[in-house]
XYZ file of C-alpha atoms in Angstrom:
627
model
C 12.796 -26.816 -15.284
C 13.445 -27.804 -18.841
C 16.076 -29.947 -20.252
C 17.753 -30.886 -23.830
C 19.267 -34.678 -23.862
C 22.918 -34.915 -25.447
C 24.510 -38.182 -26.269
C 23.334 -41.645 -26.240
C 26.278 -43.807 -24.459
C 26.620 -44.639 -20.917
C 28.699 -42.489 -18.596
C 32.284 -44.222 -18.824
C 33.826 -41.409 -16.755
C 34.603 -41.911 -13.150
C 36.521 -39.733 -10.872
C 39.973 -40.529 -8.786
C 41.153 -37.801 -6.462
C 42.056 -34.736 -8.168
C 41.805 -37.125 -11.869
C 39.037 -37.979 -14.012
C 39.770 -41.177 -15.963
C 37.805 -42.990 -18.747
C 36.616 -46.012 -18.694
C 36.437 -46.866 -22.389
C 39.576 -49.407 -22.091
C 42.029 -47.475 -24.117
C 45.146 -46.384 -22.447
C 44.445 -42.473 -22.286
C 47.090 -40.487 -24.742
C 46.419 -37.209 -23.621
C 46.250 -35.246 -20.189
C 43.696 -31.776 -20.168
C 44.472 -29.675 -16.554
C 41.641 -27.711 -15.904
C 42.469 -25.909 -12.601
C 43.710 -28.364 -10.354
C 41.650 -31.219 -12.059
C 43.307 -33.492 -14.604
C 41.220 -35.127 -17.554
C 43.545 -38.158 -19.207
C 41.367 -38.859 -21.898
C 42.156 -39.866 -25.991
C 42.571 -37.251 -28.829
C 40.797 -38.647 -31.442
C 37.628 -37.192 -29.764
C 38.872 -34.507 -28.489
C 40.135 -33.507 -32.158
C 37.211 -34.161 -33.801
C 35.198 -31.459 -32.174
C 37.192 -28.904 -31.057
C 39.622 -26.454 -33.086
C 41.555 -25.205 -29.376
C 41.948 -28.546 -28.518
C 43.637 -29.599 -31.968
C 45.603 -27.256 -32.232
C 47.492 -27.783 -29.150
C 47.285 -31.625 -29.266
C 49.112 -31.235 -32.747
C 51.228 -28.499 -30.747
C 52.388 -31.039 -27.972
C 52.957 -33.900 -30.362
C 55.469 -31.954 -32.720
C 57.298 -31.480 -29.911
C 57.913 -35.314 -29.597
C 55.802 -35.971 -26.443
C 54.062 -39.274 -26.076
C 51.663 -38.245 -23.613
C 50.724 -34.658 -24.488
C 49.291 -32.218 -21.716
C 47.095 -29.816 -22.615
C 46.370 -26.504 -20.333
C 43.135 -24.811 -20.075
C 43.324 -22.144 -17.085
C 41.070 -20.007 -18.514
C 38.057 -22.103 -19.860
C 35.149 -20.724 -19.172
C 33.449 -22.739 -16.464
C 36.256 -24.165 -14.596
C 35.764 -27.709 -14.018
C 32.081 -28.614 -14.079
C 32.316 -26.761 -17.850
C 35.008 -29.289 -19.504
C 33.712 -32.273 -17.760
C 30.522 -31.980 -19.843
C 32.395 -30.791 -22.770
C 34.030 -34.201 -22.506
C 30.758 -36.142 -22.217
C 29.774 -34.418 -24.926
C 33.105 -35.400 -27.044
C 32.264 -38.992 -26.427
C 29.331 -38.848 -27.085
C 27.678 -39.794 -23.611
C 24.433 -38.936 -22.321
C 24.234 -35.362 -20.794
C 21.310 -32.679 -20.171
C 21.801 -29.443 -20.453
C 19.290 -26.986 -18.464
C 19.298 -23.373 -17.936
C 21.537 -24.099 -15.147
C 24.515 -25.023 -17.037
C 23.843 -23.932 -21.120
C 25.494 -20.345 -20.255
C 29.080 -21.549 -19.519
C 28.590 -24.845 -21.946
C 27.904 -21.862 -24.327
C 30.802 -20.054 -23.278
C 32.844 -22.740 -23.096
C 32.232 -24.530 -26.492
C 32.763 -20.751 -27.709
C 35.800 -20.915 -25.812
C 37.077 -24.483 -27.760
C 35.681 -23.694 -31.441
C 33.270 -26.331 -31.255
C 31.759 -25.280 -34.467
C 30.172 -26.808 -37.289
C 33.616 -27.699 -38.914
C 34.511 -30.119 -36.795
C 30.607 -32.338 -36.984
C 27.399 -31.726 -37.327
C 25.158 -30.727 -34.738
C 28.236 -29.619 -32.851
C 27.912 -28.215 -29.238
C 27.594 -25.042 -30.708
C 24.788 -25.227 -32.405
C 23.295 -27.583 -29.602
C 23.310 -24.703 -27.049
C 22.393 -22.104 -28.915
C 19.304 -24.123 -30.012
C 18.464 -25.069 -26.786
C 18.717 -20.804 -25.110
C 16.562 -19.848 -28.115
C 14.083 -21.930 -28.181
C 13.557 -22.874 -24.698
C 15.313 -20.951 -22.100
C 14.479 -17.581 -23.862
C 10.415 -18.080 -23.511
C 10.744 -18.850 -20.095
C 10.578 -16.773 -17.303
C 11.784 -19.017 -14.799
C 14.472 -20.454 -17.075
C 15.734 -16.868 -18.263
C 16.199 -15.665 -14.467
C 17.561 -18.647 -13.895
C 20.628 -18.785 -16.848
C 20.797 -14.659 -16.336
C 22.356 -15.491 -12.319
C 24.504 -17.913 -13.990
C 26.067 -15.479 -16.700
C 27.691 -13.572 -13.438
C 30.191 -16.538 -13.589
C 31.461 -15.896 -17.044
C 30.335 -12.516 -17.667
C 32.658 -10.888 -20.268
C 32.553 -14.139 -22.144
C 28.418 -13.786 -21.913
C 28.042 -10.621 -22.514
C 30.325 -10.866 -25.605
C 27.593 -13.429 -27.048
C 24.681 -11.279 -26.084
C 23.642 -14.023 -24.051
C 23.394 -11.174 -20.794
C 21.002 -8.909 -23.324
C 18.476 -11.552 -24.857
C 17.669 -13.053 -21.423
C 17.423 -9.521 -20.160
C 15.288 -8.379 -22.906
C 13.546 -11.542 -23.143
C 12.756 -10.778 -19.545
C 11.624 -7.071 -19.637
C 9.115 -8.286 -22.561
C 7.443 -10.256 -20.563
C 7.041 -8.203 -17.382
C 6.112 -5.313 -18.699
C 3.196 -7.417 -20.978
C -0.242 -7.003 -19.415
C -0.872 -11.016 -17.498
C -4.516 -10.161 -18.285
C -4.186 -10.271 -21.836
C -3.350 -14.265 -21.669
C -5.174 -15.411 -19.272
C -2.807 -16.755 -16.905
C 0.207 -15.550 -14.779
C 3.130 -14.882 -16.474
C 5.440 -17.529 -14.608
C 4.915 -19.885 -16.310
C 1.789 -22.357 -17.502
C 2.252 -25.534 -14.630
C 1.323 -28.929 -15.052
C -2.729 -28.212 -13.186
C -2.878 -25.497 -16.539
C -3.939 -25.985 -20.001
C -2.752 -23.061 -23.078
C -6.469 -22.152 -22.625
C -5.777 -20.684 -19.131
C -8.210 -23.212 -17.895
C -7.148 -25.793 -14.763
C -6.748 -29.169 -15.052
C -8.094 -32.543 -13.173
C -6.942 -35.597 -15.174
C -6.003 -34.452 -18.729
C -9.435 -32.697 -18.635
C -10.740 -29.028 -18.466
C -12.342 -28.077 -15.673
C -13.499 -24.713 -17.254
C -11.870 -23.028 -14.397
C -9.415 -20.216 -14.504
C -6.830 -19.273 -12.118
C -6.703 -16.107 -10.858
C -4.867 -13.098 -12.392
C -1.358 -12.228 -11.494
C -0.753 -8.817 -9.909
C 1.647 -6.184 -11.642
C 3.973 -7.141 -8.978
C 4.015 -10.377 -9.458
C 7.918 -10.716 -11.088
C 9.215 -8.525 -7.460
C 10.823 -11.531 -6.190
C 12.217 -13.288 -9.179
C 13.996 -10.299 -10.080
C 15.489 -10.052 -6.812
C 17.467 -12.746 -7.127
C 19.843 -11.189 -9.886
C 22.694 -9.182 -8.383
C 22.294 -4.936 -8.741
C 24.275 -4.067 -11.712
C 22.257 -7.218 -13.314
C 18.590 -5.733 -12.112
C 19.304 -2.455 -12.823
C 20.004 -3.171 -16.612
C 17.497 -4.872 -16.412
C 14.754 -1.853 -14.435
C 16.656 0.233 -17.576
C 15.208 -2.263 -20.226
C 11.458 -1.956 -18.577
C 12.367 1.708 -18.366
C 12.528 2.516 -21.881
C 9.030 0.276 -22.678
C 7.355 2.849 -20.752
C 6.449 0.568 -17.595
C 4.654 2.430 -15.181
C 6.784 4.468 -12.347
C 4.906 2.823 -9.734
C 5.742 -0.422 -11.047
C 9.415 0.728 -11.032
C 8.899 2.079 -7.587
C 7.282 -1.163 -6.230
C 10.515 -3.315 -6.958
C 13.461 -1.490 -5.853
C 11.422 -1.078 -2.471
C 11.063 -4.910 -2.752
C 14.597 -4.733 -4.116
C 16.455 -2.215 -1.036
C 14.484 -4.494 1.772
C 15.908 -8.084 0.314
C 19.403 -6.253 0.662
C 19.109 -3.010 3.749
C 18.514 -5.136 6.920
C 17.617 -1.463 8.448
C 14.274 -1.115 6.105
C 13.417 -4.613 8.397
C 13.064 -4.284 11.449
C 9.166 -4.796 11.818
C 9.449 -8.452 10.782
C 9.723 -11.743 12.029
C 12.976 -12.854 13.945
C 13.708 -15.811 11.347
C 13.350 -13.040 8.212
C 15.589 -11.066 9.868
C 18.478 -13.238 10.491
C 18.371 -14.788 7.041
C 18.090 -11.380 5.588
C 21.045 -10.117 7.992
C 22.940 -13.411 6.346
C 22.853 -12.561 3.358
C 23.251 -8.671 4.194
C 26.378 -6.876 1.754
C 28.766 -5.270 3.983
C 28.613 -1.628 4.819
C 30.107 -0.175 2.266
C 27.852 -2.405 -0.403
C 24.697 -0.420 1.266
C 25.747 2.394 1.162
C 26.387 2.250 -2.426
C 23.002 0.464 -2.826
C 21.324 3.161 -1.312
C 22.653 6.252 -3.795
C 22.044 4.009 -6.519
C 18.036 3.389 -5.537
C 18.320 7.147 -4.712
C 19.466 8.316 -8.260
C 16.936 5.401 -9.835
C 13.946 6.026 -8.399
C 10.785 8.066 -9.910
C 11.220 11.720 -9.244
C 7.027 11.791 -9.252
C 4.912 12.346 -5.992
C 2.753 9.452 -4.739
C 4.681 6.222 -6.891
C 7.488 5.473 -3.818
C 4.935 5.544 -0.196
C 5.845 7.596 2.496
C 6.921 5.177 5.011
C 10.187 3.739 2.704
C 11.405 6.726 1.934
C 11.497 7.119 5.354
C 13.105 3.483 6.388
C 15.150 4.308 3.288
C 16.418 7.939 4.713
C 17.230 6.735 8.324
C 19.141 3.780 6.795
C 21.221 6.504 5.241
C 21.661 8.196 8.740
C 23.076 5.577 9.938
C 25.589 4.435 7.564
C 26.410 7.967 7.077
C 25.802 8.230 3.666
C 26.569 11.584 1.510
C 25.062 14.619 2.260
C 23.846 14.704 -1.304
C 21.837 11.414 -1.300
C 20.131 12.400 2.027
C 19.279 16.232 1.150
C 17.414 13.995 -2.262
C 15.680 11.335 0.359
C 14.530 14.586 2.885
C 12.958 16.593 -0.923
C 11.190 13.001 -1.481
C 9.925 12.727 1.713
C 9.195 16.962 1.465
C 7.218 16.482 -1.921
C 4.357 14.297 -0.484
C 4.811 15.232 3.000
C 0.894 14.821 3.647
C 1.391 11.585 3.255
C 3.490 11.132 6.120
C 2.845 9.599 10.121
C 3.971 10.502 13.682
C 5.746 7.637 13.467
C 7.394 7.833 10.227
C 9.090 11.939 12.006
C 9.662 9.921 15.185
C 13.686 9.651 13.347
C 15.933 9.121 16.398
C 19.421 10.926 16.206
C 22.360 8.893 15.341
C 25.237 11.628 15.858
C 26.973 11.905 18.890
C 27.429 15.777 18.525
C 23.352 16.182 18.884
C 21.691 16.092 21.806
C 18.137 16.147 21.201
C 16.709 12.386 20.924
C 15.080 12.852 17.970
C 16.238 14.364 14.975
C 14.354 17.819 14.681
C 16.391 19.901 12.498
C 15.485 16.763 9.472
C 11.759 17.217 9.807
C 12.396 20.708 9.940
C 14.205 20.659 6.120
C 11.869 18.306 5.049
C 9.232 21.060 6.591
C 10.582 23.767 4.390
C 10.870 21.110 1.207
C 7.098 21.011 1.449
C 6.294 24.798 1.481
C 8.421 25.706 -0.876
C 6.749 23.185 -3.308
C 3.339 24.131 -1.983
C 3.452 27.945 -2.475
C 5.042 27.483 -5.693
C 2.202 25.599 -7.017
C -0.614 27.777 -5.066
C -1.230 26.093 -2.276
C -4.816 25.837 -1.074
C -6.849 28.511 -0.281
C -6.889 29.427 3.254
C -8.914 28.454 6.096
C -10.331 31.193 8.169
C -12.305 30.217 11.717
C -15.230 31.696 13.106
C -17.120 30.689 16.558
C -14.787 27.710 16.552
C -16.141 27.023 12.960
C -13.657 25.466 9.736
C -14.837 27.795 7.253
C -15.175 27.107 3.754
C -14.554 23.176 1.942
C -15.288 20.823 5.030
C -12.559 18.512 3.840
C -9.055 18.481 5.054
C -6.233 20.083 2.250
C -2.204 18.949 2.304
C -1.725 22.255 4.210
C -3.554 21.386 7.248
C -2.844 17.909 7.178
C 0.727 18.992 7.566
C -0.208 21.666 10.839
C -1.753 18.725 11.834
C 0.548 16.064 11.465
C 3.617 18.882 12.869
C 1.688 19.893 16.108
C 1.494 16.276 16.822
C 5.485 15.746 16.266
C 5.560 19.029 18.396
C 3.881 17.323 21.032
C 6.330 14.217 21.063
C 9.575 15.621 20.952
C 8.271 18.487 24.206
C 9.278 16.279 26.560
C 12.932 16.180 25.948
C 14.748 18.292 28.086
C 17.628 19.236 25.470
C 15.493 20.576 22.804
C 16.031 24.271 23.493
C 13.128 27.041 22.980
C 14.517 28.130 19.487
C 14.017 25.263 17.910
C 10.256 24.296 19.353
C 9.721 27.880 18.460
C 11.210 27.426 14.565
C 9.633 23.875 14.020
C 5.877 25.586 15.145
C 6.302 28.887 13.392
C 7.690 27.646 10.047
C 3.566 26.120 9.469
C 1.679 29.640 7.859
C -1.298 30.548 10.226
C -3.874 29.406 7.987
C -2.910 26.082 7.703
C -3.701 25.447 11.299
C -8.110 25.791 11.664
C -8.109 25.333 15.810
C -4.925 25.756 17.626
C -5.497 22.934 20.348
C -2.996 21.191 18.926
C -0.453 23.582 19.191
C -1.879 24.385 22.808
C -0.934 20.837 23.668
C 2.112 20.566 22.275
C 3.218 24.442 24.307
C 1.454 23.568 27.494
C 3.769 19.401 27.605
C 7.065 21.763 26.625
C 5.943 23.683 29.583
C 6.018 21.221 31.854
C 8.796 19.711 30.934
C 11.230 22.540 31.584
C 9.846 24.520 34.254
C 12.880 26.502 34.662
C 12.302 28.845 31.621
C 11.880 32.379 32.340
C 8.653 34.483 31.958
C 10.157 35.882 28.235
C 10.649 32.722 27.373
C 7.001 31.575 28.236
C 5.465 34.126 26.401
C 7.504 33.984 23.209
C 6.154 30.374 23.151
C 2.741 31.541 23.867
C 2.524 33.609 21.396
C 2.686 31.140 18.716
C -0.565 30.096 18.509
C -3.704 31.943 18.499
C -6.433 32.896 21.138
C -9.213 33.492 18.896
C -8.869 29.839 17.318
C -8.408 27.826 20.559
C -11.686 25.939 21.361
C -14.094 26.177 24.209
C -12.134 23.163 25.957
C -9.261 24.497 25.036
C -9.627 27.425 26.485
C -11.655 26.606 29.790
C -8.711 24.128 30.796
C -5.639 27.302 29.763
C -7.756 29.471 31.611
C -6.858 26.780 35.061
C -3.618 26.356 33.370
C -0.855 27.542 35.593
C 2.173 27.260 33.545
C 0.812 30.056 30.898
C 1.955 33.615 31.457
C -0.600 35.747 33.303
C -1.469 37.622 30.072
C -1.973 34.753 27.971
C -4.383 33.883 30.763
C -6.420 37.064 30.509
C -6.873 36.919 26.766
C -8.064 33.217 27.042
C -10.195 34.109 29.421
C -11.528 37.446 26.932
C -12.164 35.771 24.043
C -13.453 32.156 26.716
C -16.124 34.732 27.318
C -16.526 36.135 23.931
C -17.493 32.860 22.437
C -19.669 31.994 25.077
C -21.746 35.413 24.318
C -21.874 34.337 20.104
C -23.315 30.847 20.696
C -26.300 32.271 23.231
C -26.632 34.784 21.242
C -26.994 32.248 18.517
C -29.236 29.999 20.223
C -31.337 32.786 20.997
C -31.723 33.398 17.114
C -32.713 30.177 16.325
C -34.727 30.153 19.234
C -37.388 33.455 18.005
C -36.866 32.328 14.274
C -38.527 28.626 15.270
C -41.597 31.389 16.087
C -44.400 30.952 13.443
C -45.071 34.901 13.965
C -41.926 36.390 14.458
C -40.473 38.656 12.027
C -37.421 37.741 10.518
C -39.379 34.523 9.556
C -41.840 36.082 7.906
C -39.220 38.490 6.206
C -37.299 35.000 5.104
C -40.147 33.048 3.478
C -41.599 36.068 1.657
C -38.620 38.079 1.064
C -36.971 38.000 -2.527
C -34.430 35.639 -3.722
C -31.257 37.716 -2.727
C -32.875 38.241 0.438
C -31.823 36.269 3.541
C -28.948 34.106 1.956
C -28.618 30.941 3.568
C -29.929 31.361 6.637
C -33.615 32.330 5.150
C -32.858 28.860 3.379
C -32.646 27.472 7.165
C -35.499 29.232 8.232
C -37.765 28.203 5.887
C -36.498 24.110 6.295
C -37.376 25.322 10.580
C -40.773 26.172 9.296
C -41.376 23.572 6.917
C -40.444 20.874 10.148
C -42.457 23.081 12.536
C -45.901 23.215 10.233
C -45.075 19.101 9.431
C -45.035 18.230 13.783
C -48.113 20.534 13.839
C -49.760 18.287 11.113
C -48.736 15.456 13.027
C -49.696 16.154 16.728
C -53.965 17.067 14.879
C -53.489 13.536 13.526
C -52.986 11.652 15.832
C -55.555 14.056 18.527
C -57.895 12.332 15.858
C -56.826 8.871 16.244
C -56.830 9.224 20.030
C -60.938 10.466 19.070
C -61.442 8.219 17.344
C -60.628 5.349 19.955
C -62.392 6.416 22.280
C -65.704 6.057 20.280
C -64.635 3.529 18.833
C -64.811 1.654 22.996
C -67.905 3.082 23.725
C -69.729 1.524 21.008
C -67.376 -1.774 21.714
C -69.176 -1.090 25.563
C -72.642 -0.953 24.923
C -72.408 -3.461 22.475
C -71.402 -5.681 25.215
C -74.314 -4.413 27.580
C -76.725 -5.671 24.919
C -75.500 -8.983 23.804
C -76.056 -9.337 27.767
C -79.203 -8.488 27.854
C -79.530 -10.477 24.831
C -78.759 -13.548 25.660
C -80.323 -13.604 29.428
C -84.142 -13.449 27.507
C -85.625 -17.044 28.798
C -87.565 -17.885 26.052
C -84.986 -16.654 23.070
C -82.151 -17.967 21.428
C -79.378 -15.181 19.879
C -80.511 -16.077 16.384
C -84.103 -15.620 16.786
C -83.286 -12.407 18.780
C -81.678 -11.034 15.582
C -84.251 -12.208 13.753
C -86.967 -10.274 15.817
C -84.631 -7.439 15.653
C -84.779 -6.626 12.787
C -87.709 -7.159 11.608
C -89.354 -4.687 13.949
C -87.181 -2.814 12.694
C -88.040 -2.666 8.806
C -92.239 -2.594 10.021
C -91.359 0.828 11.800
C -89.123 2.017 8.202
C -91.922 1.294 6.577
C -94.535 3.350 8.262
C -93.278 6.293 9.958
C -89.906 6.498 7.337
C -86.997 5.562 9.695
C -84.485 4.082 7.957
C -82.291 6.512 7.698
C -82.321 6.943 11.286
C -80.840 2.995 11.662
C -77.839 3.145 9.008
C -76.991 6.633 11.154
C -76.523 4.853 14.071
C -74.603 1.859 12.372
C -71.977 4.458 10.841
C -72.129 5.729 14.616
C -72.647 9.537 14.327
C -76.152 9.433 16.369
C -76.414 7.971 19.970
C -78.462 4.465 19.606
C -81.880 4.060 20.988
C -82.233 0.793 23.351
C -83.592 -2.360 22.462
C -86.687 -4.132 24.430
C -86.499 -7.749 23.980
C -90.134 -8.019 22.774
C -89.009 -5.585 19.883
């Protein structure tokens, strides 16, 4: 922490109870009362530094008082600030720090300690320290801004609050990567160039660059009014909206215990001990809602849901709750099932989960999806999703709602009309398959066995039997909880899917036959004939031809291996015959054999037969030992 030393004399003050005494040896001639504390001092040191004290002491002397009594009930900083002011007037050693400079600056202004009453007076010293040290340091500016809370009107008049906020906003909006070190301050182990020092020698190693959220924790220590002004100053400098939303989320988690359910017990107890009252929390939620950027995705859905859940617990105003529901609805495709499982916090509602809130959020999402054009409707053929393979936001939301319906279905207090309204709110084209909806309906029917047949049929009409997979059809056909009419429809479409699948298998089998007409037509047709099917047939034919070539090549290799094995066996027999001769060794026999072959080739022209024999293309003649 930066400091500035003032004065040179040894400390000459001592405290006795609620009184301070100067130990210079001279009897005091003035008493300054600040709150419940009294300071027994001398007139000359005070009058030579402060215009206010000069006037007050003069007025007391004119009244004929032997020991002048001066009362300063409104001095900024109170007893601690005046104690430092008195030491400054006597020239006693003291230190200006980020923790006391604001109080001393305000107190010196209050006491009129200008240059008129001595060169290097307290106003000029505190201003110099503020401008050249405090406002150039992130940490010191934060600390100084915190101390402004105690003397806020005076700090505002002297523009200390504004100067601190401007300094902090400028540093937070500056990219730390431009400087090569984190904006938090250079430490004693870091050089001005950003490299790490060891025994004063630069190692060349660089400190890791700071992230964009490096300042979140520091500013969360500010009171909300000062924090709000700081965020406003950052927004005027066009800081990223994602960064603002991240800071608001971090700040909210420090002061809203409801957002920290998953934290450890120790952390939670610390936060709960410093938590504001319920009224303050309600006001904080409303303020954060008004400060959050409106763009989709800048704030995480999990944070927005947590904020909405806390707002419901604290019974925040309906306009704030509605705004949070709209924010969540704007990015409902980014939510998880756990996010939507919000318990009811009202005794007037019987259901375990707040289904009405989820339905309102879904309606907001659908309204935005329709206004922006939404995604192209998806179609299903033979149980397969046609069109783009990637899920669109509307299909993701449909899957999410089906999962939510399955979770809330076991609630015996959930009315059929409410379940049906939420399920029917999802457009038909948003569900490529109705398996998830069928599962939710089945769970609901199992948990509500007292439903009448018309109510069961109304629920089952929510799903399209043609959009059930074969597995779902098989399960539904054996489900005695479904109405008979629905089971008949399921069986019909199950048979239709099976026939279509079998027909497709036969068609593929025929196309793999090289002599079939459809294959030849696909290969020889023009560019517009056959379409994607012709391309698939050509690929299958190419694969078949490649496999035929491979099969032929393997057969040839097997024949060659067989021939080589026979040659090896014959050579082995011949070698054994040569080795059994009584008069010739192997070397002499090879020489004799070579001579015999050469003589016969010269006489009758059979050199070619010898070459062919070595190449393995004719049968070899047996050689006798005598050549």
